[in-house]
Each structure stands twice: as structure tokens, then as C-alpha cells.
Coordinates of C-alpha atoms in Angstrom, one line a residue:
M568 CA 49.5 -20.7 -34.6
I569 CA 45.8 -20.6 -33.7
E570 CA 44.0 -17.3 -34.4
S571 CA 42.0 -15.8 -31.5
N572 CA 38.7 -16.2 -33.4
E573 CA 39.3 -19.9 -34.2
L574 CA 37.5 -22.8 -32.4
L575 CA 39.5 -25.1 -30.1
T576 CA 38.8 -28.6 -29.1
I577 CA 38.5 -29.1 -25.3
K578 CA 42.0 -30.6 -25.3
E579 CA 43.4 -27.7 -27.3
A580 CA 41.6 -25.2 -25.1
S581 CA 43.2 -26.8 -21.9
E582 CA 46.6 -26.7 -23.5
W583 CA 46.2 -23.0 -24.6
A584 CA 44.8 -22.0 -21.2
T585 CA 47.6 -23.7 -19.4
Q586 CA 50.1 -21.7 -21.3
Y587 CA 48.1 -18.5 -21.1
L588 CA 47.7 -18.7 -17.3
S589 CA 51.0 -20.3 -16.5
K590 CA 49.2 -22.9 -14.4
T591 CA 47.6 -26.3 -15.2
V592 CA 44.2 -26.1 -16.7
T593 CA 42.7 -29.6 -17.4
T594 CA 40.1 -30.7 -19.9
A595 CA 37.8 -31.1 -16.9
N596 CA 38.2 -27.4 -16.1
I597 CA 37.2 -26.4 -19.7
S598 CA 34.3 -28.8 -19.6
Y599 CA 33.2 -27.2 -16.3
L600 CA 33.2 -23.8 -18.0
I601 CA 31.0 -25.1 -20.7
Q602 CA 28.6 -27.0 -18.4
Y603 CA 28.0 -23.9 -16.2
G604 CA 27.6 -21.6 -19.1
R605 CA 30.7 -19.5 -18.7
I606 CA 31.7 -20.2 -22.3
K607 CA 29.6 -21.5 -25.2
K608 CA 29.8 -25.0 -26.6
N609 CA 30.1 -25.3 -30.4
G610 CA 29.5 -28.6 -32.1
D611 CA 28.1 -32.0 -30.9
N612 CA 28.6 -35.7 -31.1
G613 CA 31.8 -35.7 -29.1
M614 CA 33.3 -32.9 -31.2
A615 CA 32.7 -30.0 -28.7
Q616 CA 34.7 -26.9 -29.5
V617 CA 35.0 -23.5 -27.8
S618 CA 35.9 -20.1 -29.1
K619 CA 39.5 -19.1 -28.2
Q620 CA 38.4 -15.4 -28.1
E621 CA 35.6 -16.2 -25.7
L622 CA 37.9 -18.2 -23.5
M623 CA 40.4 -15.4 -23.5
N624 CA 37.7 -12.9 -22.6
Y625 CA 36.6 -15.1 -19.7
Y626 CA 40.1 -15.4 -18.2
K627 CA 40.8 -11.7 -18.7
S628 CA 37.7 -10.9 -16.8
Y629 CA 38.4 -13.4 -14.0
N630 CA 42.2 -14.0 -13.8
G631 CA 44.0 -11.3 -11.9
N632 CA 40.9 -9.1 -11.4
R633 CA 40.1 -10.5 -8.0
E634 CA 43.6 -9.6 -6.8
V635 CA 43.3 -6.1 -8.0
L636 CA 39.9 -5.6 -6.5
W637 CA 40.8 -7.0 -3.1
K638 CA 44.1 -4.9 -3.0
D639 CA 42.1 -1.8 -3.8
Q640 CA 39.8 -2.5 -0.8
L641 CA 42.3 -3.9 1.7
G642 CA 45.6 -2.3 0.7
K643 CA 48.5 -3.1 -1.6
D644 CA 50.3 -5.0 1.1
L645 CA 47.7 -7.8 0.9
N646 CA 49.4 -11.2 0.8
W647 CA 47.6 -12.6 -2.3
T648 CA 49.6 -15.8 -1.9
L649 CA 47.1 -16.8 0.8
S650 CA 44.2 -16.8 -1.8
F651 CA 45.8 -19.9 -3.3
D652 CA 44.3 -18.7 -6.5
Q653 CA 46.6 -21.0 -8.5
Y654 CA 45.2 -24.2 -7.0
K655 CA 42.6 -26.3 -8.6
E656 CA 39.5 -27.3 -6.6
A657 CA 40.7 -30.9 -6.5
E658 CA 43.9 -29.7 -4.8
T659 CA 42.1 -27.5 -2.2
T660 CA 39.9 -30.5 -1.2
K661 CA 42.6 -33.1 -1.2
H662 CA 42.2 -36.6 0.4
V663 CA 40.0 -36.6 3.5
H664 CA 39.0 -32.9 3.0
R665 CA 36.8 -34.1 0.1
L666 CA 34.8 -36.6 2.1
H667 CA 31.9 -34.3 2.9
P668 CA 30.5 -30.8 2.1
Y669 CA 31.0 -28.1 4.8
K670 CA 30.3 -24.4 4.2
G671 CA 33.0 -23.2 6.7
K672 CA 35.8 -25.4 5.4
F673 CA 39.3 -23.8 5.3
I674 CA 41.5 -24.5 2.4
P675 CA 44.1 -26.9 3.8
Q676 CA 46.9 -25.1 2.1
L677 CA 46.0 -22.0 4.2
V678 CA 46.3 -23.9 7.5
E679 CA 49.5 -25.6 6.3
Y680 CA 51.0 -22.1 5.5
F681 CA 50.9 -21.1 9.1
L682 CA 51.8 -24.5 10.6
D683 CA 54.8 -25.6 8.4
G684 CA 58.4 -24.6 8.8
H685 CA 58.8 -22.2 5.8
I686 CA 59.3 -18.4 6.1
D687 CA 58.7 -15.6 3.5
K688 CA 58.3 -11.9 3.3
F689 CA 55.0 -12.1 5.2
K690 CA 55.6 -15.0 7.5
K691 CA 58.9 -14.1 9.1
Q692 CA 58.9 -16.6 11.9
V693 CA 58.2 -20.4 12.3
Y694 CA 55.8 -20.9 15.2
F695 CA 55.3 -24.7 15.2
K696 CA 57.6 -27.7 14.8
K697 CA 57.3 -31.4 14.7
G698 CA 56.1 -32.9 18.0
D699 CA 54.4 -29.7 19.2
I700 CA 50.7 -29.6 20.2
V701 CA 48.3 -27.3 18.4
L702 CA 45.0 -26.4 20.0
D703 CA 42.1 -25.3 17.7
P704 CA 39.2 -24.1 19.9
F705 CA 37.0 -23.7 16.8
A706 CA 37.8 -26.9 15.1
G707 CA 35.0 -27.0 12.6
S708 CA 35.4 -30.0 10.3
G709 CA 38.9 -30.7 11.5
T710 CA 41.1 -29.2 8.8
T711 CA 43.7 -27.9 11.3
M712 CA 44.0 -31.3 12.9
V713 CA 44.4 -33.1 9.6
Q714 CA 47.2 -30.7 8.4
A715 CA 48.9 -30.9 11.8
C716 CA 49.0 -34.7 11.5
E717 CA 50.5 -34.4 8.0
L718 CA 53.3 -32.3 9.5
G719 CA 54.0 -34.5 12.5
I720 CA 52.3 -32.1 14.9
H721 CA 49.9 -33.2 17.5
A722 CA 46.5 -31.5 17.5
I723 CA 43.5 -31.0 19.8
G724 CA 40.3 -29.8 18.3
I725 CA 37.3 -28.3 20.2
D726 CA 33.9 -27.4 18.7
I727 CA 30.5 -26.7 20.1
S728 CA 28.9 -28.8 17.3
V729 CA 28.7 -32.5 18.0
F730 CA 28.4 -33.1 14.3
N731 CA 31.6 -31.2 13.6
A732 CA 33.4 -33.1 16.3
F733 CA 32.2 -36.4 14.8
I734 CA 33.5 -35.3 11.3
G735 CA 36.9 -34.2 12.7
N736 CA 37.4 -37.4 14.6
C737 CA 36.5 -39.5 11.6
K738 CA 39.2 -37.8 9.6
V739 CA 42.1 -38.3 12.1
S740 CA 41.2 -41.7 13.6
K741 CA 43.3 -44.7 12.7
Y742 CA 41.5 -47.5 10.8
A743 CA 42.0 -51.1 9.8
L744 CA 41.0 -50.6 6.2
D745 CA 40.1 -54.3 5.7
D746 CA 37.7 -54.1 8.6
V747 CA 36.2 -50.9 7.3
Q748 CA 35.6 -52.5 3.9
K749 CA 34.0 -55.5 5.5
E750 CA 31.6 -53.4 7.5
I751 CA 30.7 -51.3 4.5
N752 CA 29.9 -54.4 2.5
R753 CA 27.8 -55.8 5.4
I754 CA 25.8 -52.6 5.8
T755 CA 25.3 -52.3 2.0
K756 CA 24.1 -55.9 1.7
A757 CA 21.7 -55.5 4.7
L758 CA 20.3 -52.2 3.4
K759 CA 19.6 -53.7 -0.1
E760 CA 17.7 -56.5 1.5
F761 CA 15.8 -54.0 3.7
L762 CA 14.8 -52.0 0.6
L763 CA 13.5 -55.1 -1.3
N764 CA 10.2 -54.7 0.4
S765 CA 10.0 -51.0 -0.2
H766 CA 8.7 -49.1 -3.2
A767 CA 11.2 -46.3 -2.5
L768 CA 13.8 -47.5 -5.1
E769 CA 11.2 -48.0 -7.8
F770 CA 9.8 -44.5 -7.0
E771 CA 13.2 -42.9 -7.1
E772 CA 14.0 -44.6 -10.4
K773 CA 10.7 -43.4 -12.0
L774 CA 11.2 -39.9 -10.6
L775 CA 14.8 -39.6 -11.9
R776 CA 13.6 -40.8 -15.3
A777 CA 10.8 -38.2 -15.4
L778 CA 13.2 -35.5 -14.3
Y779 CA 15.7 -36.5 -16.9
V780 CA 13.1 -36.1 -19.7
F781 CA 11.8 -32.9 -18.2
N782 CA 15.2 -31.3 -17.7
N783 CA 16.4 -32.2 -21.1
K784 CA 13.4 -30.4 -22.6
Y785 CA 13.4 -27.3 -20.4
F786 CA 16.9 -27.1 -18.9
P787 CA 19.2 -28.4 -21.6
V788 CA 22.9 -28.3 -20.6
P789 CA 24.9 -26.3 -21.4
E790 CA 22.5 -24.0 -23.4
Y791 CA 20.3 -23.2 -20.4
K792 CA 23.2 -22.2 -18.2
Y793 CA 24.8 -20.1 -21.0
K794 CA 21.6 -18.1 -21.4
V795 CA 21.2 -17.6 -17.6
Q796 CA 24.8 -16.3 -17.4
R797 CA 23.9 -13.7 -20.0
N798 CA 20.6 -12.7 -18.5
Q799 CA 18.7 -14.1 -21.5
I800 CA 16.6 -16.1 -19.1
N801 CA 15.2 -15.0 -15.7
E802 CA 16.3 -18.1 -13.8
E803 CA 14.1 -17.4 -10.7
K804 CA 10.9 -16.8 -12.7
Y805 CA 11.5 -19.5 -15.3
G806 CA 12.4 -22.1 -12.6
A807 CA 9.3 -21.3 -10.6
E808 CA 7.1 -21.8 -13.7
K809 CA 8.7 -25.1 -14.6
E810 CA 8.5 -26.2 -10.9
K811 CA 4.7 -25.8 -11.1
E812 CA 4.6 -27.7 -14.4
F813 CA 6.5 -30.7 -12.9
L814 CA 4.6 -30.8 -9.6
P815 CA 1.6 -32.8 -11.0
I816 CA 4.1 -35.5 -12.4
F817 CA 5.8 -35.7 -9.0
N818 CA 2.5 -35.9 -7.1
K819 CA 1.2 -38.6 -9.4
L820 CA 4.3 -40.8 -8.6
V821 CA 4.1 -40.1 -4.9
E822 CA 0.5 -41.4 -4.9
Q823 CA 1.3 -44.3 -7.2
Y824 CA 4.0 -45.6 -4.9
N825 CA 2.4 -44.6 -1.6
I826 CA 5.4 -42.5 -0.6
K827 CA 5.0 -40.8 2.8
L828 CA 6.8 -37.4 2.4
R829 CA 6.1 -35.8 5.8
Q830 CA 6.9 -37.4 9.1
D831 CA 4.5 -37.5 12.0
Q832 CA 6.5 -34.8 13.8
A833 CA 8.7 -31.9 12.8
D834 CA 10.7 -31.2 15.9
S835 CA 14.2 -31.7 14.6
F836 CA 16.3 -31.0 11.5
L837 CA 16.0 -34.7 10.4
D838 CA 12.2 -34.6 10.9
K839 CA 11.8 -31.5 8.7
W840 CA 14.3 -32.2 5.9
Y841 CA 14.2 -36.0 5.4
S842 CA 11.2 -37.9 4.1
Q843 CA 9.9 -40.9 6.1
H844 CA 11.5 -43.6 3.9
I845 CA 14.9 -41.9 4.2
R846 CA 14.6 -41.7 7.9
D847 CA 13.7 -45.4 8.0
E848 CA 16.9 -46.2 6.1
I849 CA 19.0 -44.0 8.4
R850 CA 17.5 -45.7 11.4
F851 CA 18.0 -49.1 10.0
V852 CA 21.7 -48.5 9.2
F853 CA 22.4 -47.0 12.7
D854 CA 20.6 -49.8 14.5

């Protein structure tokens, strides 16, 4: 039996946490906690270990507390099942839901809860059945349409954002996968040839190398995150200082490779947030 003050390997920690929480905790979950400074890493050279006591303290402070806090605010009859607290991130962003980032994205399990044919003490009636048509007037990135398709329900999505409509349609369209792969290969080959005459790739390679050296020195993982979590480092102040230190390195590379950062106009989102060579690549691919 492992004492609470003993060190656990990542595998042992995942096994212990799985038993402690009564839900699957993978080695990747433990590595995430280390990487983002939630718990401290002990040991090096592939022998990373964590304190069982620290891991226990983390889960005690996190697991269950959110349910208590929300029920205190919203009432004891809150249906905590709809938090889907027991699901891993990989499960709440399954298949096509993982294709892109989107801030307003619903957890697909939440949509499925209301669309499927089950009932419970909160959902006392089934509202949709296979073959029905569901209208989502605020479709967002198309989560409702995807889950409806999984359940054999037809769906129509409406959204004011053209971009959202594009994302949603991409998710629910039918594809000939062989043709998709051929087109991806064609575009990739053409883009590589397009970039041969550009200094952009060499610039990015040198920039990434410089950032790697700089970050390893001033932002070592996971030590830096661990100290930030415990307020041992003022992240905002420290980050601003190091940004100023790295700026001359960045500017030197920009000048060396003749990189045009700003575009001639700044009327649209793409004009403001993408450098000229990225815009050139986007334009080439779409042409």
C-alpha cells in the first residue's frame, strides 16, 4: 500500500487517481497537471514522479467542489449530470467536434442529452425521435446538427455568421474520402513549391529555434507554471520583461529575412491579424 507522502510514477498516479475518483484518469491527464503547474514534478530523465499527497490535495480542492459551489448559488435541485464533469476533454471534443477551436462550442453530450430517447428524474419526456427535423436558429459551429445526424434526426442550422455556417456545413457534408485525400495532397505539394522561393520557412525555423532556447532559459516547463500557480512569479510583469528582452532577437530575424509584417491596409480581420506572407499563402491556396 502506498503511503500518502510517497512519490508515484505517472503510471502509478493515473492508476491511483482512477481508483480515487472512480473515473478514468490517464497518464496524459497526470502529465497535463505537471505541465501546467498544478502539481510538482519530481525527478528527471524519464523518471518523473509526483507526490501522492499533493495529487490528493489537488483533487480534493477540485473534485466535487464545483458541484457544491454551483448548488449553493443556483439551488440544490441543480441537475449536475449536465455538467458532464466525469468526461475527459477528448470525449467532449469527439470526432468532428475536435476539428477546430470555437469559444462558444457546446459539449456534444449536452445536446445529445436533450435529443436522445432516454428519460430520467429531470428529463421526464422524450421530445425527438428518429426521422424528426430539428431547427437550431443559433447553430454556431454545428454541434446540434452533428449530434442529430448521429441519432438519425434531420437538422437545419441557421447562423448569422458566414464562418459558422461554413464550419457547420463542413461537419455534416458527405465526402468521398479518397477525393479529399487527393485534393489535400495536391494543395500541400503546390504550397510547398510556392514556398520554395520564399524566405518565410527559413525565418520561421530560425525564429522557433531562438524561441526554444529563450523559453528553456526563462520559461522552463513545468517549473515556471508551477511557480506561477503558487504566485511565486508575477506572470504579467515577468512576461512583459522577457518580451522586451526577446524583441531585439525577433526584429533582427525580421530584417535578416526581409519579412513584411504589416499589410498595406488594415480594413479587415485578416488584414490586421495575419502577416503579409501568411496572407499570400492563404490567397494561393484558395486560388
